[in-house]
PDB file of C-alpha atoms in Angstrom:
ATOM      1  CA  MET A   2      61.197  24.393  70.881  1.00  0.00           C
ATOM      2  CA  LEU A   3      63.499  23.495  67.989  1.00  0.00           C
ATOM      3  CA  ASP A   4      67.225  23.884  68.564  1.00  0.00           C
ATOM      4  CA  GLN A   5      69.498  25.686  66.118  1.00  0.00           C
ATOM      5  CA  GLU A   6      70.315  22.510  64.190  1.00  0.00           C
ATOM      6  CA  GLN A   7      66.614  21.779  63.817  1.00  0.00           C
ATOM      7  CA  LYS A   8      66.005  25.332  62.573  1.00  0.00           C
ATOM      8  CA  THR A   9      68.239  24.627  59.562  1.00  0.00           C
ATOM      9  CA  ALA A  10      66.529  22.956  56.626  1.00  0.00           C
ATOM     10  CA  LYS A  11      67.765  21.449  53.392  1.00  0.00           C
ATOM     11  CA  LEU A  12      65.234  21.691  50.581  1.00  0.00           C
ATOM     12  CA  TYR A  13      65.455  19.725  47.355  1.00  0.00           C
ATOM     13  CA  ARG A  14      62.953  20.912  44.750  1.00  0.00           C
ATOM     14  CA  MET A  15      62.517  20.680  41.015  1.00  0.00           C
ATOM     15  CA  ALA A  16      63.366  23.909  39.188  1.00  0.00           C
ATOM     16  CA  THR A  17      64.073  23.127  35.545  1.00  0.00           C
ATOM     17  CA  PRO A  18      63.903  25.666  32.695  1.00  0.00           C
ATOM     18  CA  ASP A  19      60.480  24.338  31.711  1.00  0.00           C
ATOM     19  CA  HIS A  20      59.022  23.509  35.141  1.00  0.00           C
ATOM     20  CA  VAL A  21      59.313  25.059  38.589  1.00  0.00           C
ATOM     21  CA  CYS A  22      57.494  22.866  41.096  1.00  0.00           C
ATOM     22  CA  PRO A  23      54.839  24.949  42.907  1.00  0.00           C
ATOM     23  CA  PHE A  24      54.998  22.740  46.000  1.00  0.00           C
ATOM     24  CA  GLY A  25      58.731  23.357  46.146  1.00  0.00           C
ATOM     25  CA  LEU A  26      58.071  27.094  46.219  1.00  0.00           C
ATOM     26  CA  LYS A  27      55.343  26.594  48.837  1.00  0.00           C
ATOM     27  CA  SER A  28      57.746  24.554  50.989  1.00  0.00           C
ATOM     28  CA  LYS A  29      60.419  27.253  50.658  1.00  0.00           C
ATOM     29  CA  GLY A  30      57.954  29.982  51.580  1.00  0.00           C
ATOM     30  CA  LEU A  31      56.676  28.032  54.582  1.00  0.00           C
ATOM     31  CA  LEU A  32      60.194  27.445  55.871  1.00  0.00           C
ATOM     32  CA  GLU A  33      61.035  31.119  55.461  1.00  0.00           C
ATOM     33  CA  ARG A  34      57.895  32.193  57.347  1.00  0.00           C
ATOM     34  CA  GLU A  35      58.772  29.804  60.168  1.00  0.00           C
ATOM     35  CA  GLY A  36      62.258  31.300  60.501  1.00  0.00           C
ATOM     36  CA  PHE A  37      64.297  28.399  59.115  1.00  0.00           C
ATOM     37  CA  GLU A  38      67.718  28.891  57.618  1.00  0.00           C
ATOM     38  CA  ILE A  39      67.302  27.210  54.222  1.00  0.00           C
ATOM     39  CA  ASP A  40      69.962  25.340  52.294  1.00  0.00           C
ATOM     40  CA  ASP A  41      68.133  25.393  48.971  1.00  0.00           C
ATOM     41  CA  HIS A  42      69.005  22.763  46.364  1.00  0.00           C
ATOM     42  CA  PRO A  43      67.119  23.329  43.081  1.00  0.00           C
ATOM     43  CA  LEU A  44      67.114  20.204  40.903  1.00  0.00           C
ATOM     44  CA  GLU A  45      67.721  21.879  37.559  1.00  0.00           C
ATOM     45  CA  SER A  46      67.088  18.930  35.264  1.00  0.00           C
ATOM     46  CA  ARG A  47      64.824  15.901  35.203  1.00  0.00           C
ATOM     47  CA  ILE A  48      67.921  13.697  35.272  1.00  0.00           C
ATOM     48  CA  ALA A  49      69.088  15.396  38.472  1.00  0.00           C
ATOM     49  CA  ALA A  50      65.640  14.908  39.963  1.00  0.00           C
ATOM     50  CA  ALA A  51      65.613  11.226  38.990  1.00  0.00           C
ATOM     51  CA  ILE A  52      69.056  10.658  40.532  1.00  0.00           C
ATOM     52  CA  PHE A  53      67.952  12.388  43.738  1.00  0.00           C
ATOM     53  CA  LYS A  54      64.834  10.210  44.013  1.00  0.00           C
ATOM     54  CA  ILE A  55      66.823   7.013  43.520  1.00  0.00           C
ATOM     55  CA  ARG A  56      69.538   8.055  45.986  1.00  0.00           C
ATOM     56  CA  HIS A  57      67.054   8.880  48.744  1.00  0.00           C
ATOM     57  CA  GLY A  58      64.430   6.263  47.922  1.00  0.00           C
ATOM     58  CA  VAL A  59      61.610   8.754  47.360  1.00  0.00           C
ATOM     59  CA  LYS A  60      59.016   9.020  44.615  1.00  0.00           C
ATOM     60  CA  THR A  61      58.319  12.750  44.584  1.00  0.00           C
ATOM     61  CA  THR A  62      59.864  16.151  45.147  1.00  0.00           C
ATOM     62  CA  PRO A  63      60.117  18.500  46.953  1.00  0.00           C
ATOM     63  CA  GLN A  64      61.803  16.856  49.920  1.00  0.00           C
ATOM     64  CA  THR A  65      62.762  18.729  53.078  1.00  0.00           C
ATOM     65  CA  PHE A  66      65.452  17.591  55.533  1.00  0.00           C
ATOM     66  CA  ILE A  67      65.540  19.181  58.972  1.00  0.00           C
ATOM     67  CA  GLY A  68      68.542  18.347  61.075  1.00  0.00           C
ATOM     68  CA  SER A  69      69.484  14.790  60.172  1.00  0.00           C
ATOM     69  CA  ASN A  70      65.910  13.699  59.471  1.00  0.00           C
ATOM     70  CA  ARG A  71      63.999  13.638  56.204  1.00  0.00           C
ATOM     71  CA  VAL A  72      60.634  15.314  56.798  1.00  0.00           C
ATOM     72  CA  GLY A  73      59.158  14.706  53.349  1.00  0.00           C
ATOM     73  CA  GLY A  74      56.995  16.725  50.981  1.00  0.00           C
ATOM     74  CA  TYR A  75      54.952  19.869  51.487  1.00  0.00           C
ATOM     75  CA  ASP A  76      52.092  18.229  53.425  1.00  0.00           C
ATOM     76  CA  ALA A  77      54.533  16.370  55.675  1.00  0.00           C
ATOM     77  CA  LEU A  78      56.372  19.636  56.296  1.00  0.00           C
ATOM     78  CA  ARG A  79      53.154  21.318  57.370  1.00  0.00           C
ATOM     79  CA  ARG A  80      52.436  18.504  59.801  1.00  0.00           C
ATOM     80  CA  PHE A  81      56.011  18.630  61.146  1.00  0.00           C
ATOM     81  CA  ILE A  82      55.694  22.347  61.840  1.00  0.00           C
ATOM     82  CA  GLY A  83      52.338  21.807  63.524  1.00  0.00           C
ATOM     83  CA  LEU A  84      49.992  22.889  60.789  1.00  0.00           C
ATOM     84  CA  ASP A  85      47.302  20.707  59.301  1.00  0.00           C
ATOM     85  CA  GLY A  86      48.404  18.655  56.325  1.00  0.00           C
ATOM     86  CA  ALA A  87      46.230  18.454  53.214  1.00  0.00           C
ATOM     87  CA  ASP A  88      43.271  16.150  53.834  1.00  0.00           C
ATOM     88  CA  SER A  89      41.344  15.117  50.762  1.00  0.00           C
ATOM     89  CA  ASP A  90      38.417  13.956  52.930  1.00  0.00           C
ATOM     90  CA  ARG A  91      38.050  17.122  54.980  1.00  0.00           C
ATOM     91  CA  VAL A  92      34.612  18.713  54.776  1.00  0.00           C
ATOM     92  CA  THR A  93      34.742  22.355  53.706  1.00  0.00           C
ATOM     93  CA  TYR A  94      32.317  25.133  52.870  1.00  0.00           C
ATOM     94  CA  VAL A  95      35.015  27.472  51.543  1.00  0.00           C
ATOM     95  CA  PRO A  96      34.063  27.003  47.829  1.00  0.00           C
ATOM     96  CA  VAL A  97      30.443  27.908  48.552  1.00  0.00           C
ATOM     97  CA  ILE A  98      31.398  30.935  50.649  1.00  0.00           C
ATOM     98  CA  THR A  99      33.731  32.071  47.877  1.00  0.00           C
ATOM     99  CA  VAL A 100      31.022  31.735  45.220  1.00  0.00           C
ATOM    100  CA  CYS A 101      28.506  33.689  47.307  1.00  0.00           C
ATOM    101  CA  ALA A 102      31.005  36.426  48.131  1.00  0.00           C
ATOM    102  CA  MET A 103      32.121  36.822  44.515  1.00  0.00           C
ATOM    103  CA  ALA A 104      28.545  36.813  43.198  1.00  0.00           C
ATOM    104  CA  ALA A 105      27.571  39.458  45.758  1.00  0.00           C
ATOM    105  CA  LEU A 106      30.523  41.697  44.899  1.00  0.00           C
ATOM    106  CA  MET A 107      29.866  41.332  41.172  1.00  0.00           C
ATOM    107  CA  ALA A 108      26.201  42.197  41.686  1.00  0.00           C
ATOM    108  CA  LEU A 109      26.999  45.264  43.795  1.00  0.00           C
ATOM    109  CA  GLY A 110      29.607  46.445  41.290  1.00  0.00           C
ATOM    110  CA  THR A 111      27.305  45.944  38.315  1.00  0.00           C
ATOM    111  CA  SER A 112      24.480  47.798  40.053  1.00  0.00           C
ATOM    112  CA  TRP A 113      26.805  50.653  40.929  1.00  0.00           C
ATOM    113  CA  ALA A 114      27.956  50.910  37.308  1.00  0.00           C
ATOM    114  CA  ALA A 115      24.428  50.726  35.915  1.00  0.00           C
ATOM    115  CA  PHE A 116      22.456  52.818  38.423  1.00  0.00           C
ATOM    116  CA  GLY A 117      25.015  54.785  40.435  1.00  0.00           C
ATOM    117  CA  SER A 118      24.208  52.799  43.580  1.00  0.00           C
ATOM    118  CA  PRO A 119      25.250  49.314  44.663  1.00  0.00           C
ATOM    119  CA  LEU A 120      22.125  48.804  46.786  1.00  0.00           C
ATOM    120  CA  THR A 121      19.293  48.291  44.326  1.00  0.00           C
ATOM    121  CA  LEU A 122      16.642  45.666  43.740  1.00  0.00           C
ATOM    122  CA  ARG A 123      18.403  44.687  40.528  1.00  0.00           C
ATOM    123  CA  ALA A 124      21.562  43.971  42.533  1.00  0.00           C
ATOM    124  CA  GLY A 125      19.653  41.293  44.429  1.00  0.00           C
ATOM    125  CA  GLU A 126      18.500  39.741  41.162  1.00  0.00           C
ATOM    126  CA  TRP A 127      21.999  39.877  39.724  1.00  0.00           C
ATOM    127  CA  PHE A 128      23.381  38.196  42.821  1.00  0.00           C
ATOM    128  CA  GLY A 129      21.171  35.158  42.246  1.00  0.00           C
ATOM    129  CA  ALA A 130      21.879  35.084  38.517  1.00  0.00           C
ATOM    130  CA  PHE A 131      25.643  35.548  38.912  1.00  0.00           C
ATOM    131  CA  ALA A 132      25.716  32.765  41.525  1.00  0.00           C
ATOM    132  CA  MET A 133      23.913  30.438  39.127  1.00  0.00           C
ATOM    133  CA  CYS A 134      26.426  31.164  36.358  1.00  0.00           C
ATOM    134  CA  ILE A 135      29.473  30.716  38.620  1.00  0.00           C
ATOM    135  CA  LEU A 136      28.113  27.414  39.928  1.00  0.00           C
ATOM    136  CA  ALA A 137      27.441  26.270  36.361  1.00  0.00           C
ATOM    137  CA  PHE A 138      30.993  27.192  35.360  1.00  0.00           C
ATOM    138  CA  LEU A 139      32.442  25.160  38.236  1.00  0.00           C
ATOM    139  CA  LYS A 140      30.440  22.139  37.119  1.00  0.00           C
ATOM    140  CA  LEU A 141      31.460  22.541  33.469  1.00  0.00           C
ATOM    141  CA  ARG A 142      35.131  22.847  34.441  1.00  0.00           C
ATOM    142  CA  ASP A 143      35.169  19.068  34.904  1.00  0.00           C
ATOM    143  CA  ILE A 144      31.783  17.774  33.905  1.00  0.00           C
ATOM    144  CA  GLU A 145      32.700  14.103  34.321  1.00  0.00           C
ATOM    145  CA  SER A 146      33.679  14.630  37.965  1.00  0.00           C
ATOM    146  CA  PHE A 147      30.473  16.578  38.507  1.00  0.00           C
ATOM    147  CA  LYS A 148      28.395  13.803  36.975  1.00  0.00           C
ATOM    148  CA  ALA A 149      30.043  11.140  39.120  1.00  0.00           C
ATOM    149  CA  ILE A 150      28.786  12.887  42.272  1.00  0.00           C
ATOM    150  CA  PHE A 151      25.492  14.182  40.869  1.00  0.00           C
ATOM    151  CA  LEU A 152      24.364  10.751  39.651  1.00  0.00           C
ATOM    152  CA  ASP A 153      24.680   9.416  43.173  1.00  0.00           C
ATOM    153  CA  TYR A 154      21.764  11.422  44.558  1.00  0.00           C
ATOM    154  CA  ASP A 155      19.778  13.348  41.927  1.00  0.00           C
ATOM    155  CA  LEU A 156      16.437  11.619  41.369  1.00  0.00           C
ATOM    156  CA  LEU A 157      16.054  12.532  37.699  1.00  0.00           C
ATOM    157  CA  ALA A 158      19.707  11.885  36.797  1.00  0.00           C
ATOM    158  CA  ARG A 159      19.471   8.414  38.317  1.00  0.00           C
ATOM    159  CA  THR A 160      16.502   7.701  36.064  1.00  0.00           C
ATOM    160  CA  TRP A 161      17.826   9.460  32.957  1.00  0.00           C
ATOM    161  CA  GLY A 162      21.615   9.786  32.900  1.00  0.00           C
ATOM    162  CA  GLY A 163      21.556  12.452  30.203  1.00  0.00           C
ATOM    163  CA  TYR A 164      20.098  14.932  32.681  1.00  0.00           C
ATOM    164  CA  ALA A 165      23.444  15.111  34.481  1.00  0.00           C
ATOM    165  CA  SER A 166      25.119  16.148  31.215  1.00  0.00           C
ATOM    166  CA  ILE A 167      22.704  18.962  30.418  1.00  0.00           C
ATOM    167  CA  TYR A 168      22.123  20.255  33.954  1.00  0.00           C
ATOM    168  CA  PRO A 169      25.082  22.713  34.031  1.00  0.00           C
ATOM    169  CA  PHE A 170      24.130  24.084  30.608  1.00  0.00           C
ATOM    170  CA  VAL A 171      20.518  24.620  31.700  1.00  0.00           C
ATOM    171  CA  GLN A 172      21.677  26.331  34.885  1.00  0.00           C
ATOM    172  CA  ALA A 173      24.047  28.576  32.931  1.00  0.00           C
ATOM    173  CA  ALA A 174      21.405  29.469  30.336  1.00  0.00           C
ATOM    174  CA  ALA A 175      18.849  30.389  32.999  1.00  0.00           C
ATOM    175  CA  GLY A 176      21.406  32.501  34.862  1.00  0.00           C
ATOM    176  CA  LEU A 177      22.580  34.344  31.749  1.00  0.00           C
ATOM    177  CA  LEU A 178      19.034  35.150  30.665  1.00  0.00           C
ATOM    178  CA  MET A 179      18.236  36.458  34.146  1.00  0.00           C
ATOM    179  CA  ILE A 180      21.352  38.638  34.086  1.00  0.00           C
ATOM    180  CA  ALA A 181      20.130  40.120  30.815  1.00  0.00           C
ATOM    181  CA  GLY A 182      16.518  40.270  31.983  1.00  0.00           C
ATOM    182  CA  ALA A 183      15.584  38.623  28.675  1.00  0.00           C
ATOM    183  CA  LEU A 184      13.381  35.671  27.752  1.00  0.00           C
ATOM    184  CA  ILE A 185      12.256  35.274  31.352  1.00  0.00           C
ATOM    185  CA  GLY A 186       9.386  33.143  30.085  1.00  0.00           C
ATOM    186  CA  LEU A 187      12.057  30.575  29.194  1.00  0.00           C
ATOM    187  CA  ALA A 188      14.595  31.194  31.955  1.00  0.00           C
ATOM    188  CA  ALA A 189      12.134  31.019  34.847  1.00  0.00           C
ATOM    189  CA  PRO A 190      10.641  27.597  34.001  1.00  0.00           C
ATOM    190  CA  LEU A 191      14.121  26.169  33.433  1.00  0.00           C
ATOM    191  CA  ALA A 192      15.357  27.420  36.810  1.00  0.00           C
ATOM    192  CA  ALA A 193      12.155  26.349  38.541  1.00  0.00           C
ATOM    193  CA  PHE A 194      12.367  22.844  37.082  1.00  0.00           C
ATOM    194  CA  ILE A 195      15.987  22.052  37.935  1.00  0.00           C
ATOM    195  CA  GLY A 196      15.617  23.781  41.304  1.00  0.00           C
ATOM    196  CA  THR A 197      12.529  21.761  42.244  1.00  0.00           C
ATOM    197  CA  VAL A 198      14.157  18.483  41.214  1.00  0.00           C
ATOM    198  CA  GLY A 199      17.200  19.503  43.258  1.00  0.00           C
ATOM    199  CA  VAL A 200      15.131  20.225  46.375  1.00  0.00           C
ATOM    200  CA  MET A 201      13.378  16.871  46.120  1.00  0.00           C
ATOM    201  CA  SER A 202      16.654  15.010  45.505  1.00  0.00           C
ATOM    202  CA  VAL A 203      18.561  16.553  48.407  1.00  0.00           C
ATOM    203  CA  PHE A 204      15.626  16.130  50.779  1.00  0.00           C
ATOM    204  CA  GLU A 205      15.247  12.460  49.822  1.00  0.00           C
ATOM    205  CA  ALA A 206      19.001  11.681  50.052  1.00  0.00           C
ATOM    206  CA  VAL A 207      19.860  13.620  53.215  1.00  0.00           C
ATOM    207  CA  TYR A 208      16.730  14.000  55.291  1.00  0.00           C
ATOM    208  CA  VAL A 209      14.876  10.794  54.403  1.00  0.00           C
ATOM    209  CA  LYS A 210      17.611   8.225  53.691  1.00  0.00           C
ATOM    210  CA  ARG A 211      20.209   9.949  55.896  1.00  0.00           C
ATOM    211  CA  ARG A 212      22.974   9.398  53.356  1.00  0.00           C
ATOM    212  CA  ASN A 213      26.391  10.998  53.894  1.00  0.00           C
ATOM    213  CA  LEU A 214      27.334  12.279  50.439  1.00  0.00           C
ATOM    214  CA  LYS A 215      29.326  15.009  48.729  1.00  0.00           C
ATOM    215  CA  CYS A 216      27.513  17.845  47.032  1.00  0.00           C
ATOM    216  CA  ALA A 217      27.995  18.468  43.316  1.00  0.00           C
ATOM    217  CA  CYS A 218      26.892  22.120  43.568  1.00  0.00           C
ATOM    218  CA  VAL A 219      30.428  23.491  43.100  1.00  0.00           C
ATOM    219  CA  GLY A 220      31.587  20.732  40.784  1.00  0.00           C
ATOM    220  CA  GLY A 221      33.248  17.420  41.400  1.00  0.00           C
ATOM    221  CA  GLY A 222      36.535  18.510  42.931  1.00  0.00           C
ATOM    222  CA  SER A 223      35.364  19.739  46.324  1.00  0.00           C
ATOM    223  CA  ASN A 224      34.322  18.211  49.631  1.00  0.00           C
ATOM    224  CA  VAL A 225      31.214  20.267  50.288  1.00  0.00           C
ATOM    225  CA  PRO A 226      28.784  17.954  52.093  1.00  0.00           C
ATOM    226  CA  LEU A 227      25.356  17.307  50.630  1.00  0.00           C
ATOM    227  CA  GLY A 228      22.794  19.017  52.810  1.00  0.00           C
ATOM    228  CA  ALA A 229      21.761  22.553  53.635  1.00  0.00           C
ATOM    229  CA  VAL A 230      24.105  24.147  51.080  1.00  0.00           C
ATOM    230  CA  SER A 231      22.800  21.949  48.268  1.00  0.00           C
ATOM    231  CA  LEU A 232      19.262  22.695  49.349  1.00  0.00           C
ATOM    232  CA  ALA A 233      20.034  26.425  49.345  1.00  0.00           C
ATOM    233  CA  GLU A 234      21.349  26.280  45.755  1.00  0.00           C
ATOM    234  CA  SER A 235      18.143  24.618  44.536  1.00  0.00           C
ATOM    235  CA  LEU A 236      15.900  26.932  46.571  1.00  0.00           C
ATOM    236  CA  LEU A 237      17.782  29.939  45.174  1.00  0.00           C
ATOM    237  CA  MET A 238      16.896  28.866  41.637  1.00  0.00           C
ATOM    238  CA  VAL A 239      13.251  28.293  42.556  1.00  0.00           C
ATOM    239  CA  ALA A 240      13.092  31.675  44.310  1.00  0.00           C
ATOM    240  CA  MET A 241      14.706  33.427  41.346  1.00  0.00           C
ATOM    241  CA  ALA A 242      12.232  31.782  38.976  1.00  0.00           C
ATOM    242  CA  LEU A 243       9.229  32.805  41.084  1.00  0.00           C
ATOM    243  CA  TRP A 244      10.483  36.370  41.578  1.00  0.00           C
ATOM    244  CA  MET A 245      11.403  36.993  37.952  1.00  0.00           C
ATOM    245  CA  SER A 246       8.014  35.627  36.849  1.00  0.00           C
ATOM    246  CA  ALA A 247       6.028  37.607  39.413  1.00  0.00           C
ATOM    247  CA  LYS A 248       7.946  40.910  39.155  1.00  0.00           C
ATOM    248  CA  PRO A 249       6.142  42.226  36.051  1.00  0.00           C
ATOM    249  CA  LEU A 250       2.777  41.635  37.715  1.00  0.00           C
ATOM    250  CA  ILE A 251       3.862  43.248  40.975  1.00  0.00           C
ATOM    251  CA  PHE A 252       5.202  46.401  39.353  1.00  0.00           C
ATOM    252  CA  GLN A 253       2.304  46.608  36.905  1.00  0.00           C
ATOM    253  CA  GLN A 254      -0.161  46.731  39.783  1.00  0.00           C
ATOM    254  CA  SER A 255       1.892  49.321  41.654  1.00  0.00           C
TER     255      SER A 255
END
């Protein structure tokens, strides 16, 4: 239990006319939620911030002082309070869950708008296609980071480096064509090809060589582990390709 002195915090954060530090605001919000009385000290110029850093021997702001002790920045504050600090090596599936949830909601909403019902066969197709497009966007957001991870395990990319550069564009093109239901004769082979290569690559890296790698499925900035999720992305594209190719034959016979 913190005593009253320890429940008082001094916060020094950058808040200039052209930049308000987001971590300073996050620190302030965290302190408020934890019931601290805050003595807030906005550093309203870069000169003031520089003087503060020199005086206290720190390299960054914000800085929180609780009682007579300097706690540090936002991550240090979280740890002090008893919350987990940011961990750049922590494995997480949150990006994948977010993509799947958003793709599902978009598919249900689009089906509702188009057919008056969210639960249609087309909604299932749109889910797969929307997911492909969102995943492609995340890769294209920072293609160099994506390539750095992708080249470490993809069999074709390791043989021909250019494949890593075109992969997100191929995935996006296949997804967009499947959303439109157009040129399936082109979209399906593209999805089937990159999906099959992906299945083989993940299986070889994870289940044969037992390598512990990051997955490039949601781009290069996440810590999604290579494994079942990566396999699911590739299998989704193969399944979409097979379904979109077979659907005309199935409904023609029926």
